Amino acid sequence: MCQNSSPNPNPCSPDSGEPSPDEKKQALVRELALKLSHGDAVARVQAARDIRRHARSSPKARSLFASAAVVQPLVSMLPSPDHETREASLLALLNLAVRNERNKDKIVKTGAVPHLVELLRSENCGLRELATAAILTLSASDANKTIIAASGVVPLLVQILISGGIQGKVDAVTALYNLSICKENTFLEISVEAITPLLALLKDSKKYSKFAEKATSLLGILAESEEGRCVIAESDGAILTLVETVEEGSPFSTEYAVGILLSLCKGCREKYRELILKEGAIPGLLLLTADGTTKARVSAHELLDLLRDESKPKRVPSEDLETIVYDIATRVDGPERAEETAKKLLHDMVRRNMELSINKLQHRAALHTPNVPLT
């Protein structure tokens, strides 16, 4: 119980007549909900903007404003012919959904997904990219993945990936990844048109980043078909990008990347073996046999076997290479430090291979650089 010896009325007393902070917030929710449902166009847009502003302030505010009286009219504003109305409602819903699983599910159950799919078809690039961000956010909830995947959104996300701005492309990759990891989405089909922009984004990204993991995961799905493998192999710099991911990526990125290279080589060894060897894959694969995930180690051993020159049977089998490096490390530093030393040796092999590759590229570039007279 609140106690106060002051003659002034106690603000936390039920007899003071002053509403509590929670009562004020509830009153604000009711006021904005009323404007959304019964206000004119200008009032509805302003109410949506106010909700967005409040939703951004705290997790508690996001929960408070996600009542049915607010979410339903916001969703009904999405198909409006007026640009400001669509944008304001989309931003409000997006901010209500951020980091709140219950709100994500509520927005989807209220029927937002078909309207978002239509916004992805909009001629306005700003609305398309906001809709992409909304799909990304809503698809993070497991309960929504199947509904969103069945809405026809995947080809539209691929189009954003192909022709959108950089943020739109990044959001499209994450949204596609979110949908792809749902086991119920067995019907999910991603067009091979996604391969070229995925490779371009992977090439420019940090190979150990979460984004690289998502991009390589999607490329792994696309590499399961012969058409996908052909597009990957024929894309300029694709195999080099995958080899670099094997060398520099996170445990999951390397697992996906070596899986793609293995899929290429198993699909047609004669066609892809030399292409993979040409990009200097061996040191990274050797490192992966010692320092990768269980699946990556198995894939690396299998790929090394496929890359082996069968015309030279006296060469050491790939499954023995890791053991040889470990034995050398044991003799150098003893059994207690052998594993650490072996990893360092393999890392050094990768580093030297990368230096040789850079020198080779610089030499190649110098040969093709025209001599321009100084003016």
Protein backbone atom coordinates (compact mmCIF):
# COMPACT_ATOMS: atom_id res chain seq x y z
CA MET A 1 0.00 0.00 0.00
CA CYS A 2 1.29 3.45 -0.90
CA GLN A 3 1.90 5.73 2.11
CA ASN A 4 2.45 9.47 2.07
CA SER A 5 2.38 11.92 5.00
CA SER A 6 2.02 14.86 2.63
CA PRO A 7 -1.34 16.66 2.55
CA ASN A 8 -1.27 16.42 -1.24
CA PRO A 9 -3.46 13.71 -2.80
CA ASN A 10 -1.61 10.43 -3.23
CA PRO A 11 -1.14 9.73 -6.99
CA CYS A 12 -1.14 5.97 -6.45
CA SER A 13 -4.30 6.03 -4.35
CA PRO A 14 -7.50 4.83 -6.02
CA ASP A 15 -9.25 7.85 -4.50
CA SER A 16 -6.90 10.40 -6.08
CA GLY A 17 -8.84 10.49 -9.34
CA GLU A 18 -5.58 10.45 -11.33
CA PRO A 19 -5.30 7.49 -13.79
CA SER A 20 -2.29 5.23 -13.37
CA PRO A 21 0.36 4.98 -16.13
CA ASP A 22 -1.11 1.63 -17.24
CA GLU A 23 -4.60 3.14 -17.43
CA LYS A 24 -3.24 6.00 -19.53
CA LYS A 25 -1.62 3.54 -21.95
CA GLN A 26 -4.80 1.50 -22.23
CA ALA A 27 -6.73 4.68 -22.93
CA LEU A 28 -4.22 5.59 -25.66
CA VAL A 29 -4.63 2.15 -27.26
CA ARG A 30 -8.41 2.56 -27.29
CA GLU A 31 -8.12 6.07 -28.74
CA LEU A 32 -5.81 5.00 -31.58
CA ALA A 33 -7.89 1.86 -32.26
CA LEU A 34 -10.97 4.08 -32.58
CA LYS A 35 -9.20 6.37 -35.05
CA LEU A 36 -8.05 3.36 -37.10
CA SER A 37 -11.58 1.97 -37.31
CA HIS A 38 -13.69 5.11 -37.63
CA GLY A 39 -11.40 7.99 -38.49
CA ASP A 40 -11.00 9.59 -41.90
CA ALA A 41 -8.03 8.74 -44.13
CA VAL A 42 -5.76 11.35 -42.56
CA ALA A 43 -6.63 10.26 -39.00
CA ARG A 44 -6.05 6.59 -39.83
CA VAL A 45 -2.62 7.28 -41.32
CA GLN A 46 -1.61 9.37 -38.32
CA ALA A 47 -2.88 6.70 -35.90
CA ALA A 48 -0.83 4.05 -37.72
CA ARG A 49 2.25 6.27 -37.50
CA ASP A 50 1.66 6.81 -33.78
CA ILE A 51 1.37 3.07 -33.22
CA ARG A 52 4.61 2.51 -35.10
CA ARG A 53 6.34 5.12 -32.92
CA HIS A 54 5.07 3.56 -29.70
CA ALA A 55 5.85 0.00 -30.86
CA ARG A 56 9.46 0.97 -31.45
CA SER A 57 9.86 2.24 -27.89
CA SER A 58 9.82 -1.04 -25.95
CA PRO A 59 8.84 -4.73 -26.02
CA LYS A 60 6.07 -3.98 -23.52
CA ALA A 61 4.58 -1.39 -25.87
CA ARG A 62 4.61 -3.89 -28.75
CA SER A 63 2.57 -6.31 -26.66
CA LEU A 64 0.19 -3.59 -25.48
CA PHE A 65 -0.64 -2.24 -28.94
CA ALA A 66 -1.07 -5.65 -30.60
CA SER A 67 -4.74 -5.97 -29.61
CA ALA A 68 -7.27 -7.20 -32.14
CA ALA A 69 -8.79 -3.70 -32.18
CA VAL A 70 -5.46 -2.39 -33.53
CA VAL A 71 -4.14 -5.25 -35.69
CA GLN A 72 -7.37 -5.90 -37.63
CA PRO A 73 -7.80 -2.33 -38.96
CA LEU A 74 -4.07 -2.07 -39.72
CA VAL A 75 -4.29 -5.24 -41.85
CA SER A 76 -7.40 -3.89 -43.58
CA MET A 77 -5.41 -0.79 -44.58
CA LEU A 78 -2.78 -2.81 -46.50
CA PRO A 79 -4.76 -3.12 -49.77
CA SER A 80 -5.68 0.59 -49.79
CA PRO A 81 -5.11 2.36 -53.13
CA ASP A 82 -3.50 5.23 -51.21
CA HIS A 83 0.30 4.94 -50.94
CA GLU A 84 0.60 6.70 -47.57
CA THR A 85 -2.07 4.45 -46.04
CA ARG A 86 -0.35 1.27 -47.20
CA GLU A 87 3.08 2.46 -46.09
CA ALA A 88 1.89 3.63 -42.64
CA SER A 89 0.00 0.41 -41.89
CA LEU A 90 2.87 -1.75 -43.18
CA LEU A 91 5.43 0.03 -41.00
CA ALA A 92 3.13 -0.20 -37.95
CA LEU A 93 2.62 -3.95 -38.41
CA LEU A 94 6.32 -4.50 -39.06
CA ASN A 95 7.27 -2.77 -35.81
CA LEU A 96 4.62 -4.65 -33.85
CA ALA A 97 6.03 -7.95 -35.14
CA VAL A 98 9.72 -7.32 -34.43
CA ARG A 99 11.04 -9.59 -31.66
CA ASN A 100 7.54 -10.66 -30.60
CA GLU A 101 6.48 -14.17 -31.65
CA ARG A 102 2.91 -13.78 -30.40
CA ASN A 103 2.42 -10.62 -32.45
CA LYS A 104 3.86 -12.29 -35.56
CA ASP A 105 1.36 -15.13 -35.26
CA LYS A 106 -1.51 -12.76 -34.56
CA ILE A 107 -0.78 -10.65 -37.65
CA VAL A 108 -0.66 -13.75 -39.89
CA LYS A 109 -3.88 -15.16 -38.41
CA THR A 110 -5.58 -11.82 -39.05
CA GLY A 111 -4.97 -12.31 -42.78
CA ALA A 112 -1.97 -10.09 -43.56
CA VAL A 113 -0.07 -12.54 -45.79
CA PRO A 114 -2.24 -12.29 -48.98
CA HIS A 115 -2.02 -8.48 -48.80
CA LEU A 116 1.76 -8.64 -48.37
CA VAL A 117 2.01 -10.91 -51.40
CA GLU A 118 0.13 -8.30 -53.43
CA LEU A 119 2.45 -5.57 -52.14
CA LEU A 120 5.41 -7.63 -53.40
CA ARG A 121 3.88 -7.18 -56.85
CA SER A 122 3.64 -3.41 -56.41
CA GLU A 123 5.30 -1.13 -58.93
CA ASN A 124 6.60 0.93 -56.03
CA CYS A 125 10.04 -0.42 -55.05
CA GLY A 126 9.80 1.05 -51.55
CA LEU A 127 6.59 -0.83 -50.80
CA ARG A 128 8.02 -4.03 -52.30
CA GLU A 129 11.04 -3.88 -50.03
CA LEU A 130 8.95 -3.06 -46.94
CA ALA A 131 6.74 -6.04 -47.76
CA THR A 132 9.87 -8.19 -48.09
CA ALA A 133 11.01 -7.05 -44.64
CA ALA A 134 7.56 -7.91 -43.26
CA ILE A 135 7.63 -11.40 -44.82
CA LEU A 136 11.12 -11.93 -43.39
CA THR A 137 9.95 -10.92 -39.90
CA LEU A 138 6.74 -12.96 -39.95
CA SER A 139 8.49 -16.04 -41.40
CA ALA A 140 10.84 -16.15 -38.43
CA SER A 141 7.99 -17.73 -36.46
CA ASP A 142 7.73 -21.50 -37.00
CA ALA A 143 3.94 -21.31 -36.83
CA ASN A 144 3.86 -19.04 -39.89
CA LYS A 145 6.33 -20.73 -42.23
CA THR A 146 3.90 -23.15 -43.92
CA ILE A 147 1.19 -20.51 -44.40
CA ILE A 148 3.64 -18.05 -45.94
CA ALA A 149 5.32 -20.67 -48.17
CA ALA A 150 1.91 -21.75 -49.52
CA SER A 151 0.93 -18.17 -50.39
CA GLY A 152 2.91 -18.02 -53.64
CA VAL A 153 5.50 -15.69 -52.12
CA VAL A 154 8.65 -17.62 -53.14
CA PRO A 155 8.85 -16.54 -56.83
CA LEU A 156 8.23 -12.94 -55.76
CA LEU A 157 11.07 -13.11 -53.23
CA VAL A 158 13.33 -14.48 -55.97
CA GLN A 159 12.44 -11.46 -58.12
CA ILE A 160 13.37 -9.14 -55.24
CA LEU A 161 16.64 -11.08 -54.95
CA ILE A 162 17.28 -10.51 -58.66
CA SER A 163 16.26 -6.88 -59.08
CA GLY A 164 15.78 -5.31 -55.64
CA GLY A 165 18.03 -2.94 -53.74
CA ILE A 166 20.76 -4.34 -51.53
CA GLN A 167 18.61 -4.35 -48.37
CA GLY A 168 15.74 -5.94 -50.26
CA LYS A 169 18.06 -8.66 -51.56
CA VAL A 170 19.46 -9.40 -48.10
CA ASP A 171 15.93 -9.56 -46.64
CA ALA A 172 14.77 -11.82 -49.48
CA VAL A 173 17.63 -14.26 -48.79
CA THR A 174 16.75 -14.41 -45.10
CA ALA A 175 13.04 -14.85 -45.83
CA LEU A 176 13.74 -17.68 -48.29
CA TYR A 177 16.07 -19.29 -45.77
CA ASN A 178 13.40 -19.05 -43.03
CA LEU A 179 10.91 -20.84 -45.29
CA SER A 180 13.44 -23.46 -46.46
CA ILE A 181 14.26 -24.76 -42.96
CA CYS A 182 10.65 -25.77 -42.27
CA LYS A 183 10.29 -29.54 -42.73
CA GLU A 184 6.63 -29.17 -43.69
CA ASN A 185 7.58 -27.03 -46.70
CA THR A 186 8.44 -29.99 -48.90
CA PHE A 187 6.77 -28.25 -51.85
CA LEU A 188 9.07 -25.22 -51.62
CA GLU A 189 10.64 -24.70 -55.05
CA ILE A 190 13.22 -21.97 -55.55
CA SER A 191 13.97 -21.04 -59.16
CA VAL A 192 17.54 -21.46 -60.41
CA GLU A 193 17.31 -17.76 -61.31
CA ALA A 194 18.20 -17.18 -57.65
CA ILE A 195 21.66 -18.70 -58.09
CA THR A 196 23.45 -15.80 -59.77
CA PRO A 197 22.39 -13.12 -57.24
CA LEU A 198 23.02 -15.53 -54.35
CA LEU A 199 26.57 -16.15 -55.55
CA ALA A 200 27.15 -12.42 -56.03
CA LEU A 201 25.99 -11.70 -52.48
CA LEU A 202 28.06 -14.57 -51.08
CA LYS A 203 31.14 -13.34 -52.93
CA ASP A 204 30.84 -9.88 -51.37
CA SER A 205 29.92 -11.06 -47.86
CA LYS A 206 32.11 -12.09 -44.96
CA LYS A 207 32.29 -15.85 -45.33
CA TYR A 208 31.93 -16.50 -41.57
CA SER A 209 28.78 -14.34 -41.27
CA LYS A 210 25.26 -15.56 -40.55
CA PHE A 211 24.25 -14.19 -43.94
CA ALA A 212 26.84 -16.40 -45.68
CA GLU A 213 25.36 -19.40 -43.85
CA LYS A 214 21.90 -18.59 -45.22
CA ALA A 215 23.17 -17.97 -48.77
CA THR A 216 25.19 -21.21 -48.90
CA SER A 217 22.27 -23.15 -47.43
CA LEU A 218 20.00 -21.95 -50.26
CA LEU A 219 22.69 -22.68 -52.87
CA GLY A 220 22.95 -26.18 -51.42
CA ILE A 221 19.23 -26.71 -52.04
CA LEU A 222 19.57 -25.43 -55.60
CA ALA A 223 22.60 -27.66 -56.22
CA GLU A 224 20.45 -30.74 -55.68
CA SER A 225 19.20 -30.52 -59.29
CA GLU A 226 21.29 -30.98 -62.42
CA GLU A 227 20.04 -27.65 -63.73
CA GLY A 228 21.13 -25.94 -60.54
CA ARG A 229 24.58 -27.55 -60.65
CA CYS A 230 25.06 -26.43 -64.25
CA VAL A 231 24.11 -22.83 -63.44
CA ILE A 232 26.48 -22.78 -60.44
CA ALA A 233 29.39 -24.23 -62.43
CA GLU A 234 28.84 -21.84 -65.35
CA SER A 235 28.59 -18.75 -63.13
CA ASP A 236 31.73 -16.63 -63.27
CA GLY A 237 33.81 -17.09 -60.11
CA ALA A 238 31.29 -19.43 -58.46
CA ILE A 239 33.65 -22.29 -57.65
CA LEU A 240 36.32 -19.90 -56.36
CA THR A 241 33.71 -18.28 -54.09
CA LEU A 242 32.73 -21.70 -52.74
CA VAL A 243 36.37 -22.67 -52.19
CA GLU A 244 36.94 -19.40 -50.30
CA THR A 245 33.89 -20.19 -48.17
CA VAL A 246 35.35 -23.62 -47.37
CA GLU A 247 38.57 -21.89 -46.27
CA GLU A 248 37.15 -18.88 -44.42
CA GLY A 249 33.56 -19.72 -43.49
CA SER A 250 31.82 -20.55 -40.24
CA PRO A 251 31.27 -24.24 -39.41
CA PHE A 252 27.87 -24.19 -41.11
CA SER A 253 28.99 -22.15 -44.13
CA THR A 254 31.88 -24.54 -44.75
CA GLU A 255 29.56 -27.53 -44.36
CA TYR A 256 27.16 -26.16 -46.97
CA ALA A 257 29.94 -25.04 -49.34
CA VAL A 258 31.79 -28.36 -49.33
CA GLY A 259 28.45 -30.08 -49.82
CA ILE A 260 27.84 -28.04 -52.97
CA LEU A 261 31.31 -28.80 -54.34
CA LEU A 262 30.77 -32.49 -53.58
CA SER A 263 27.39 -32.39 -55.29
CA LEU A 264 29.01 -30.89 -58.41
CA CYS A 265 31.77 -33.49 -58.48
CA LYS A 266 29.44 -36.43 -57.84
CA GLY A 267 27.07 -35.19 -60.55
CA CYS A 268 29.80 -35.23 -63.18
CA ARG A 269 33.34 -35.86 -61.98
CA GLU A 270 34.86 -35.48 -65.43
CA LYS A 271 33.24 -32.09 -65.89
CA TYR A 272 33.85 -30.48 -62.49
CA ARG A 273 36.99 -32.13 -61.05
CA GLU A 274 39.48 -29.92 -62.90
CA LEU A 275 37.42 -26.78 -62.25
CA ILE A 276 37.52 -27.41 -58.49
CA LEU A 277 41.22 -28.33 -58.47
CA LYS A 278 42.04 -25.24 -60.52
CA GLU A 279 40.72 -23.01 -57.73
CA GLY A 280 43.03 -24.60 -55.14
CA ALA A 281 40.46 -26.47 -53.07
CA ILE A 282 42.79 -29.11 -51.58
CA PRO A 283 44.27 -27.21 -48.57
CA GLY A 284 40.85 -26.03 -47.40
CA LEU A 285 39.44 -29.53 -47.73
CA LEU A 286 42.36 -30.97 -45.76
CA LEU A 287 41.71 -28.47 -43.00
CA LEU A 288 38.03 -29.35 -43.03
CA THR A 289 38.78 -33.06 -42.50
CA ALA A 290 40.33 -32.11 -39.16
CA ASP A 291 38.35 -29.06 -38.11
CA GLY A 292 34.87 -29.20 -39.63
CA THR A 293 31.47 -30.39 -38.47
CA THR A 294 30.87 -34.14 -38.63
CA LYS A 295 28.99 -33.77 -41.91
CA ALA A 296 31.63 -31.42 -43.35
CA ARG A 297 34.44 -33.83 -42.48
CA VAL A 298 32.65 -36.71 -44.22
CA SER A 299 31.96 -34.55 -47.30
CA ALA A 300 35.56 -33.29 -47.40
CA HIS A 301 36.96 -36.84 -47.31
CA GLU A 302 34.56 -37.93 -50.05
CA LEU A 303 35.38 -34.93 -52.23
CA LEU A 304 39.14 -35.45 -51.79
CA ASP A 305 38.67 -39.02 -53.03
CA LEU A 306 36.84 -37.77 -56.11
CA LEU A 307 39.50 -35.13 -56.79
CA ARG A 308 42.35 -37.66 -56.58
CA ASP A 309 44.19 -38.35 -59.82
CA GLU A 310 43.39 -42.01 -60.52
CA SER A 311 46.24 -42.23 -63.02
CA LYS A 312 48.64 -42.05 -60.07
CA PRO A 313 47.63 -44.92 -57.75
CA LYS A 314 50.75 -44.60 -55.58
CA ARG A 315 49.56 -41.29 -54.16
CA VAL A 316 48.44 -41.28 -50.56
CA PRO A 317 44.68 -41.94 -50.21
CA SER A 318 42.81 -38.86 -48.99
CA GLU A 319 41.54 -40.57 -45.86
CA ASP A 320 45.19 -41.04 -44.72
CA LEU A 321 46.26 -37.41 -45.21
CA GLU A 322 44.77 -36.24 -41.93
CA THR A 323 46.52 -39.09 -40.11
CA ILE A 324 49.87 -38.19 -41.71
CA VAL A 325 49.60 -34.54 -40.62
CA TYR A 326 48.62 -35.68 -37.11
CA ASP A 327 51.60 -38.06 -36.95
CA ILE A 328 53.97 -35.26 -37.97
CA ALA A 329 52.47 -33.00 -35.33
CA THR A 330 52.86 -35.73 -32.69
CA ARG A 331 56.58 -36.06 -33.46
CA VAL A 332 57.08 -32.30 -33.39
CA ASP A 333 55.11 -31.33 -30.26
CA GLY A 334 54.12 -34.60 -28.59
CA PRO A 335 50.73 -36.28 -28.30
CA GLU A 336 49.26 -33.74 -25.87
CA ARG A 337 49.57 -30.86 -28.37
CA ALA A 338 49.31 -32.89 -31.57
CA GLU A 339 45.73 -31.90 -32.44
CA GLU A 340 46.43 -28.19 -32.02
CA THR A 341 49.65 -28.40 -34.03
CA ALA A 342 47.96 -30.38 -36.83
CA LYS A 343 45.31 -27.69 -37.16
CA LYS A 344 48.00 -25.00 -37.33
CA LEU A 345 49.81 -26.93 -40.05
CA LEU A 346 46.65 -27.23 -42.09
CA HIS A 347 45.82 -23.54 -41.56
CA ASP A 348 49.30 -22.67 -42.81
CA MET A 349 48.72 -24.78 -45.92
CA VAL A 350 45.51 -22.87 -46.60
CA ARG A 351 47.23 -19.51 -46.07
CA ARG A 352 50.09 -20.37 -48.43
CA ASN A 353 47.64 -21.66 -51.01
CA MET A 354 45.70 -18.39 -50.83
CA GLU A 355 48.90 -16.36 -51.26
CA LEU A 356 49.78 -18.42 -54.34
CA SER A 357 46.27 -17.89 -55.72
CA ILE A 358 46.54 -14.11 -55.19
CA ASN A 359 49.94 -14.00 -56.89
CA LYS A 360 48.53 -16.03 -59.76
CA LEU A 361 45.58 -13.66 -60.15
CA GLN A 362 47.85 -10.61 -60.03
CA HIS A 363 50.11 -12.13 -62.65
CA ARG A 364 47.11 -12.94 -64.83
CA ALA A 365 45.76 -9.40 -64.44
CA ALA A 366 49.15 -7.91 -65.35
CA LEU A 367 49.23 -9.95 -68.57
CA HIS A 368 45.85 -8.56 -69.60
CA THR A 369 46.49 -4.93 -68.60
CA PRO A 370 47.18 -2.76 -71.68
CA ASN A 371 50.19 -0.45 -71.61
CA VAL A 372 48.74 3.06 -71.51
CA PRO A 373 51.24 5.85 -72.27
CA LEU A 374 51.52 8.53 -69.61
CA THR A 375 50.19 11.94 -70.59
